[in-house]
Amino acid sequence: MKKVLLLDTSIGTSNLGDFIIMECVRKELAPVLSGNFCYDLPTHLPAFNSLAVFRNSFAVQNYAGADLKFAGGSNLLVKDLRTHYPQWNIHPFNSKPLNGVVLVGVGAGAGDDTNRYTTKLYNKVLNRTYYHSVRDERSKAYVESLGLKAINTGCVTMWMLTPEFCRTIPTKKANRCVFTLTGRSDVTPVREEERQMLDILLRNYETVYCWIQGDKDFDYLKRFARHEQVTVVPPSVEAYDKLLSQEDLDYVGTRLHGGVYAMRHGKRAIIIAIDERAAEIHKWNHLNCISLAEIAEKLEPMIRSEFATEVKMPFDRIAQWKAQFMR
């Protein structure tokens, strides 16, 4: 029986998309995890106390000795680990037990500049034997720039979106819609593009739901003039799963994983790209996606039209990456 360490990006998160990612990571790694002893440790919070690492405590030795170590998804690889709150909360004094981690559908953060401190730390922690699974070509190029091996497998949340499955997703508009917004801070002003999005949804659907994916999203929604006309879905993946299990429902919104999760439930989805994550995934995997700036011109015609879901995933490369751990 092997020991497998799973670094969980949903612990200490403010974004429920991380729970969706980890749900998918566990499903895709099931053949590796099954029958083995699995540990869970956080990424957003420090996994180890620096003093315990320095003293090489028995617990630290136990985790450090895991046969396989995986980090699950998200925008984990920031380009500067000196930031005040990195996505992956590691530094030279707490990271040694994690050495040898393999990435699973991980993305690299925005920007092109990195630094020697960050490069050196990633080189210590990330596995040098296995290929890492990354979600787009930008991330692949970054991991390879560290001198490591990487395969662009696409986002792990999309590995089940086969052509056969995608053909089961409706092409015509539903009567109801669930949408998401992205609140950046407690004082985020209403973006004109998202105000237009809500107006378009209320004009085109009989019932409009809003799923609260981030901890700032509900307060942000309340700043919209017509928010009373929206039915709020509680901030849990369970509540969202229950809604998506119903028939006659479309998804429209700025939350990438909210949209992908809807597609996994067989729902027609229009994803609004607000940063490099959705834009890069769309470039390589062909989401039904428009940018924030295109809402006024393209969203309503797209909602009213018929369109297929034709996600393109590199299933051969996904199989190649998985095969490393089945020998």
Short mmCIF file of C-alpha atoms in Angstrom, two decimals:
data_model
loop_
_atom_site.label_atom_id
_atom_site.label_comp_id
_atom_site.label_asym_id
_atom_site.label_seq_id
_atom_site.Cartn_x
_atom_site.Cartn_y
_atom_site.Cartn_z
CA MET A 1 0.00 0.00 0.00
CA LYS A 2 1.38 3.36 -1.03
CA LYS A 3 1.08 6.65 0.82
CA VAL A 4 -0.30 9.48 -1.34
CA LEU A 5 -0.22 13.14 -0.32
CA LEU A 6 -2.87 15.36 -1.91
CA LEU A 7 -2.37 19.12 -1.61
CA ASP A 8 -5.88 20.49 -1.43
CA THR A 9 -6.55 23.94 -2.95
CA SER A 10 -10.04 24.09 -1.40
CA ILE A 11 -8.80 24.40 2.20
CA GLY A 12 -8.80 28.02 3.34
CA THR A 13 -10.25 29.27 0.05
CA SER A 14 -12.62 32.17 -0.60
CA ASN A 15 -13.61 30.76 -4.00
CA LEU A 16 -15.88 27.71 -4.24
CA GLY A 17 -14.43 27.01 -7.67
CA ASP A 18 -11.56 25.38 -5.74
CA PHE A 19 -14.01 22.81 -4.34
CA ILE A 20 -15.11 22.02 -7.91
CA ILE A 21 -11.48 21.60 -8.94
CA MET A 22 -10.69 19.26 -6.05
CA GLU A 23 -13.83 17.20 -6.66
CA CYS A 24 -12.59 16.64 -10.21
CA VAL A 25 -8.99 15.99 -9.12
CA ARG A 26 -10.16 13.20 -6.83
CA LYS A 27 -12.34 11.66 -9.53
CA GLU A 28 -9.55 11.72 -12.11
CA LEU A 29 -6.94 10.39 -9.66
CA ALA A 30 -9.28 7.69 -8.33
CA PRO A 31 -7.27 4.81 -9.89
CA VAL A 32 -4.13 6.14 -8.14
CA LEU A 33 -5.78 6.97 -4.82
CA SER A 34 -7.91 3.82 -4.56
CA GLY A 35 -6.50 1.23 -2.19
CA ASN A 36 -3.78 3.55 -0.94
CA PHE A 37 -3.50 5.66 2.21
CA CYS A 38 -4.19 9.31 1.35
CA TYR A 39 -3.26 12.44 3.28
CA ASP A 40 -4.71 15.91 2.66
CA LEU A 41 -2.78 19.11 3.30
CA PRO A 42 -3.57 22.73 2.32
CA THR A 43 -1.93 24.91 -0.30
CA HIS A 44 -3.50 28.29 0.48
CA LEU A 45 -2.43 27.92 4.12
CA PRO A 46 0.99 26.80 5.37
CA ALA A 47 1.05 22.99 5.44
CA PHE A 48 3.77 22.82 8.10
CA ASN A 49 5.08 24.80 11.04
CA SER A 50 8.63 25.90 10.30
CA LEU A 51 9.85 24.75 13.73
CA ALA A 52 8.42 21.27 13.18
CA VAL A 53 10.23 21.10 9.85
CA PHE A 54 13.46 22.31 11.45
CA ARG A 55 13.18 19.64 14.17
CA ASN A 56 12.17 17.02 11.57
CA SER A 57 9.28 15.80 13.71
CA PHE A 58 7.80 12.33 13.18
CA ALA A 59 4.71 13.85 11.55
CA VAL A 60 6.87 15.81 9.12
CA GLN A 61 8.86 12.69 8.29
CA ASN A 62 5.63 10.80 7.67
CA TYR A 63 4.30 13.33 5.16
CA ALA A 64 7.71 13.84 3.57
CA GLY A 65 7.97 10.10 2.94
CA ALA A 66 4.79 9.84 0.86
CA ASP A 67 5.28 7.76 -2.28
CA LEU A 68 3.35 10.23 -4.45
CA LYS A 69 2.50 13.88 -3.89
CA PHE A 70 -0.03 15.80 -5.99
CA ALA A 71 -1.12 19.45 -6.06
CA GLY A 72 -4.65 19.87 -7.33
CA GLY A 73 -5.43 22.46 -9.94
CA SER A 74 -6.18 26.18 -9.61
CA ASN A 75 -4.00 29.19 -10.49
CA LEU A 76 -1.39 27.83 -8.11
CA LEU A 77 1.89 28.95 -9.67
CA VAL A 78 2.25 32.64 -8.94
CA LYS A 79 5.27 34.20 -10.62
CA ASP A 80 6.44 35.89 -7.41
CA LEU A 81 6.26 33.89 -4.18
CA ARG A 82 7.31 37.00 -2.22
CA THR A 83 3.78 38.37 -2.56
CA HIS A 84 1.97 38.97 0.74
CA TYR A 85 -0.43 36.06 0.21
CA PRO A 86 0.68 33.60 -2.48
CA GLN A 87 -1.73 31.02 -3.86
CA TRP A 88 0.72 28.37 -2.71
CA ASN A 89 1.80 29.29 0.80
CA ILE A 90 5.34 27.93 0.78
CA HIS A 91 8.74 29.34 1.70
CA PRO A 92 12.20 27.83 2.25
CA PHE A 93 11.52 27.04 5.91
CA ASN A 94 8.24 25.10 5.57
CA SER A 95 8.34 23.48 2.14
CA LYS A 96 10.93 20.69 2.46
CA PRO A 97 8.40 17.91 3.31
CA LEU A 98 6.53 18.74 0.09
CA ASN A 99 9.51 18.18 -2.20
CA GLY A 100 8.55 16.00 -5.16
CA VAL A 101 5.04 17.38 -5.78
CA VAL A 102 3.42 16.66 -9.16
CA LEU A 103 1.00 19.26 -10.57
CA VAL A 104 -2.51 18.26 -11.69
CA GLY A 105 -4.07 20.68 -14.20
CA VAL A 106 -2.36 23.65 -12.58
CA GLY A 107 -2.22 27.14 -14.09
CA ALA A 108 0.44 29.83 -13.87
CA GLY A 109 -0.56 33.30 -12.72
CA ALA A 110 -0.67 36.43 -14.83
CA GLY A 111 2.45 38.28 -15.91
CA ASP A 112 5.71 37.26 -17.49
CA ASP A 113 8.28 38.34 -14.93
CA THR A 114 9.52 36.01 -12.24
CA ASN A 115 12.54 36.09 -9.91
CA ARG A 116 15.38 33.92 -8.70
CA TYR A 117 13.77 33.29 -5.29
CA THR A 118 10.58 31.93 -6.85
CA THR A 119 12.41 29.88 -9.48
CA LYS A 120 14.71 28.32 -6.89
CA LEU A 121 11.83 27.41 -4.56
CA TYR A 122 9.72 25.82 -7.30
CA ASN A 123 12.77 23.85 -8.42
CA LYS A 124 13.11 22.40 -4.93
CA VAL A 125 9.44 21.56 -4.42
CA LEU A 126 8.28 20.39 -7.85
CA ASN A 127 9.00 16.88 -9.04
CA ARG A 128 11.81 16.50 -11.57
CA THR A 129 11.01 12.91 -12.65
CA TYR A 130 7.34 12.97 -13.64
CA TYR A 131 5.64 15.15 -16.22
CA HIS A 132 3.48 17.84 -14.64
CA SER A 133 -0.09 18.35 -15.84
CA VAL A 134 -0.82 22.00 -16.69
CA ARG A 135 -3.96 23.57 -18.04
CA ASP A 136 -2.72 25.72 -20.95
CA GLU A 137 0.30 26.52 -23.09
CA ARG A 138 1.27 29.58 -21.01
CA SER A 139 1.54 27.39 -17.94
CA LYS A 140 3.43 24.70 -19.85
CA ALA A 141 5.98 27.25 -21.04
CA TYR A 142 6.42 28.54 -17.48
CA VAL A 143 6.96 25.09 -15.96
CA GLU A 144 9.41 24.20 -18.72
CA SER A 145 11.26 27.47 -18.11
CA LEU A 146 11.96 26.09 -14.62
CA GLY A 147 13.73 23.14 -16.24
CA LEU A 148 10.86 20.74 -15.52
CA LYS A 149 8.69 18.52 -17.75
CA ALA A 150 5.08 19.43 -18.47
CA ILE A 151 2.12 18.26 -20.54
CA ASN A 152 -0.76 20.55 -21.49
CA THR A 153 -3.71 18.40 -20.43
CA GLY A 154 -6.20 21.25 -20.13
CA CYS A 155 -8.02 21.98 -16.88
CA VAL A 156 -8.76 18.83 -14.87
CA THR A 157 -12.40 19.93 -14.53
CA MET A 158 -12.80 19.42 -18.29
CA TRP A 159 -11.26 15.96 -18.68
CA MET A 160 -14.68 14.30 -18.80
CA LEU A 161 -16.00 16.56 -21.58
CA THR A 162 -15.66 14.03 -24.37
CA PRO A 163 -17.19 14.69 -27.82
CA GLU A 164 -19.86 12.10 -27.02
CA PHE A 165 -20.77 13.86 -23.77
CA CYS A 166 -20.73 17.31 -25.36
CA ARG A 167 -23.26 16.16 -27.97
CA THR A 168 -25.75 15.56 -25.13
CA ILE A 169 -25.64 19.25 -24.11
CA PRO A 170 -28.62 21.22 -25.50
CA THR A 171 -28.05 23.63 -28.38
CA LYS A 172 -31.23 25.71 -27.87
CA LYS A 173 -31.97 28.34 -25.21
CA ALA A 174 -33.57 27.15 -21.99
CA ASN A 175 -36.32 29.05 -20.17
CA ARG A 176 -34.27 29.51 -17.02
CA CYS A 177 -30.71 30.62 -16.39
CA VAL A 178 -28.14 30.60 -13.60
CA PHE A 179 -25.42 33.24 -13.70
CA THR A 180 -22.34 34.22 -11.72
CA LEU A 181 -20.63 37.52 -10.98
CA THR A 182 -17.15 38.27 -9.72
CA GLY A 183 -16.91 40.59 -6.72
CA ARG A 184 -13.33 41.75 -6.30
CA SER A 185 -13.59 43.59 -2.99
CA ASP A 186 -16.10 44.92 -0.48
CA VAL A 187 -16.32 48.18 -2.44
CA THR A 188 -16.23 46.86 -6.01
CA PRO A 189 -18.28 49.29 -8.13
CA VAL A 190 -20.78 47.72 -10.51
CA ARG A 191 -19.14 47.05 -13.84
CA GLU A 192 -21.23 48.40 -16.69
CA GLU A 193 -20.66 45.19 -18.67
CA GLU A 194 -22.05 43.01 -15.86
CA ARG A 195 -25.01 45.37 -15.42
CA GLN A 196 -25.71 44.88 -19.13
CA MET A 197 -25.37 41.12 -18.67
CA LEU A 198 -27.98 41.04 -15.92
CA ASP A 199 -30.39 43.18 -17.96
CA ILE A 200 -29.98 40.81 -20.92
CA LEU A 201 -30.60 37.74 -18.75
CA LEU A 202 -33.72 39.19 -17.16
CA ARG A 203 -35.00 40.07 -20.62
CA ASN A 204 -34.42 36.61 -22.07
CA TYR A 205 -35.21 34.14 -19.27
CA GLU A 206 -38.34 33.49 -17.25
CA THR A 207 -36.35 32.75 -14.08
CA VAL A 208 -32.83 33.95 -13.30
CA TYR A 209 -30.69 32.45 -10.53
CA CYS A 210 -27.35 33.67 -9.21
CA TRP A 211 -24.92 31.21 -7.66
CA ILE A 212 -22.59 32.78 -5.10
CA GLN A 213 -19.16 31.30 -5.89
CA GLY A 214 -16.91 33.84 -4.15
CA ASP A 215 -17.11 35.44 -0.72
CA LYS A 216 -17.53 38.95 -2.20
CA ASP A 217 -20.14 38.01 -4.81
CA PHE A 218 -23.32 38.40 -2.73
CA ASP A 219 -22.53 41.94 -1.58
CA TYR A 220 -21.55 42.76 -5.15
CA LEU A 221 -24.87 41.43 -6.46
CA LYS A 222 -26.78 43.66 -4.02
CA ARG A 223 -25.26 46.73 -5.70
CA PHE A 224 -27.17 45.96 -8.91
CA ALA A 225 -30.38 47.92 -9.35
CA ARG A 226 -32.43 44.83 -10.31
CA HIS A 227 -30.97 42.30 -7.90
CA GLU A 228 -34.40 41.75 -6.26
CA GLN A 229 -35.51 39.99 -9.45
CA VAL A 230 -32.82 37.34 -9.02
CA THR A 231 -33.14 34.11 -7.01
CA VAL A 232 -29.95 33.57 -5.00
CA VAL A 233 -28.45 30.07 -4.81
CA PRO A 234 -26.57 29.54 -1.51
CA PRO A 235 -22.77 29.49 -1.58
CA SER A 236 -22.11 25.76 -1.59
CA VAL A 237 -21.27 23.27 -4.31
CA GLU A 238 -24.05 21.05 -2.97
CA ALA A 239 -26.67 23.77 -3.56
CA TYR A 240 -25.30 24.44 -7.03
CA ASP A 241 -25.24 20.73 -7.85
CA LYS A 242 -28.89 20.46 -6.81
CA LEU A 243 -29.89 23.35 -9.09
CA LEU A 244 -27.88 21.98 -12.03
CA SER A 245 -29.63 18.63 -11.65
CA GLN A 246 -32.85 20.27 -12.81
CA GLU A 247 -33.88 20.42 -16.45
CA ASP A 248 -34.29 23.48 -18.70
CA LEU A 249 -31.39 25.59 -17.44
CA ASP A 250 -28.59 27.58 -19.10
CA TYR A 251 -25.45 29.01 -17.53
CA VAL A 252 -24.02 32.48 -18.25
CA GLY A 253 -21.35 34.14 -16.16
CA THR A 254 -17.88 35.34 -15.33
CA ARG A 255 -16.91 32.41 -13.12
CA LEU A 256 -14.97 29.90 -15.21
CA HIS A 257 -15.46 26.86 -13.01
CA GLY A 258 -19.08 27.72 -12.36
CA GLY A 259 -19.52 27.42 -16.12
CA VAL A 260 -17.48 24.24 -16.52
CA TYR A 261 -19.39 22.60 -13.65
CA ALA A 262 -22.63 23.46 -15.44
CA MET A 263 -21.27 21.81 -18.60
CA ARG A 264 -20.36 18.72 -16.57
CA HIS A 265 -24.05 18.60 -15.64
CA GLY A 266 -25.05 18.73 -19.30
CA LYS A 267 -26.00 22.41 -19.38
CA ARG A 268 -25.46 24.88 -22.21
CA ALA A 269 -22.93 27.43 -20.95
CA ILE A 270 -21.66 30.84 -22.05
CA ILE A 271 -18.54 31.82 -20.15
CA ILE A 272 -17.57 35.49 -19.89
CA ALA A 273 -13.78 35.83 -19.86
CA ILE A 274 -12.57 38.48 -17.41
CA ASP A 275 -8.89 37.48 -17.19
CA GLU A 276 -6.21 35.27 -18.71
CA ARG A 277 -7.58 32.02 -17.26
CA ALA A 278 -10.76 31.64 -19.33
CA ALA A 279 -9.15 33.34 -22.32
CA GLU A 280 -6.22 30.89 -22.39
CA ILE A 281 -8.42 27.83 -21.86
CA HIS A 282 -10.78 29.05 -24.59
CA LYS A 283 -7.85 29.48 -26.97
CA TRP A 284 -6.82 25.83 -26.66
CA ASN A 285 -10.03 24.03 -25.64
CA HIS A 286 -12.77 25.95 -27.46
CA LEU A 287 -15.23 27.03 -24.79
CA ASN A 288 -18.38 28.90 -25.73
CA CYS A 289 -16.82 32.11 -24.51
CA ILE A 290 -16.95 35.85 -25.05
CA SER A 291 -15.00 38.62 -23.37
CA LEU A 292 -16.40 41.13 -20.91
CA ALA A 293 -16.08 43.86 -23.56
CA GLU A 294 -18.23 41.82 -25.99
CA ILE A 295 -21.29 41.50 -23.75
CA ALA A 296 -23.25 44.43 -25.23
CA GLU A 297 -22.73 43.28 -28.80
CA LYS A 298 -22.62 39.48 -28.65
CA LEU A 299 -24.33 38.11 -25.54
CA GLU A 300 -28.01 38.50 -26.45
CA PRO A 301 -27.66 37.19 -30.03
CA MET A 302 -25.68 34.23 -28.68
CA ILE A 303 -28.31 33.42 -26.05
CA ARG A 304 -31.07 33.44 -28.68
CA SER A 305 -29.12 31.41 -31.22
CA GLU A 306 -28.50 27.69 -31.42
CA PHE A 307 -24.93 26.58 -30.81
CA ALA A 308 -23.19 23.33 -30.06
CA THR A 309 -20.75 22.62 -27.27
CA GLU A 310 -17.60 21.38 -28.98
CA VAL A 311 -14.91 21.36 -26.33
CA LYS A 312 -11.61 20.06 -27.65
CA MET A 313 -9.57 18.17 -25.08
CA PRO A 314 -6.19 16.42 -25.57
CA PHE A 315 -7.34 12.99 -24.42
CA ASP A 316 -4.18 11.32 -25.69
CA ARG A 317 -2.02 13.63 -23.56
CA ILE A 318 -4.30 13.16 -20.53
CA ALA A 319 -3.90 9.38 -20.89
CA GLN A 320 -0.12 9.81 -21.29
CA TRP A 321 0.07 11.83 -18.07
CA LYS A 322 -2.05 9.36 -16.09
CA ALA A 323 -0.08 6.36 -17.36
CA GLN A 324 3.00 7.54 -15.42
CA PHE A 325 1.38 6.49 -12.15
CA MET A 326 -0.13 3.18 -13.27
CA ARG A 327 3.13 1.31 -13.81
#
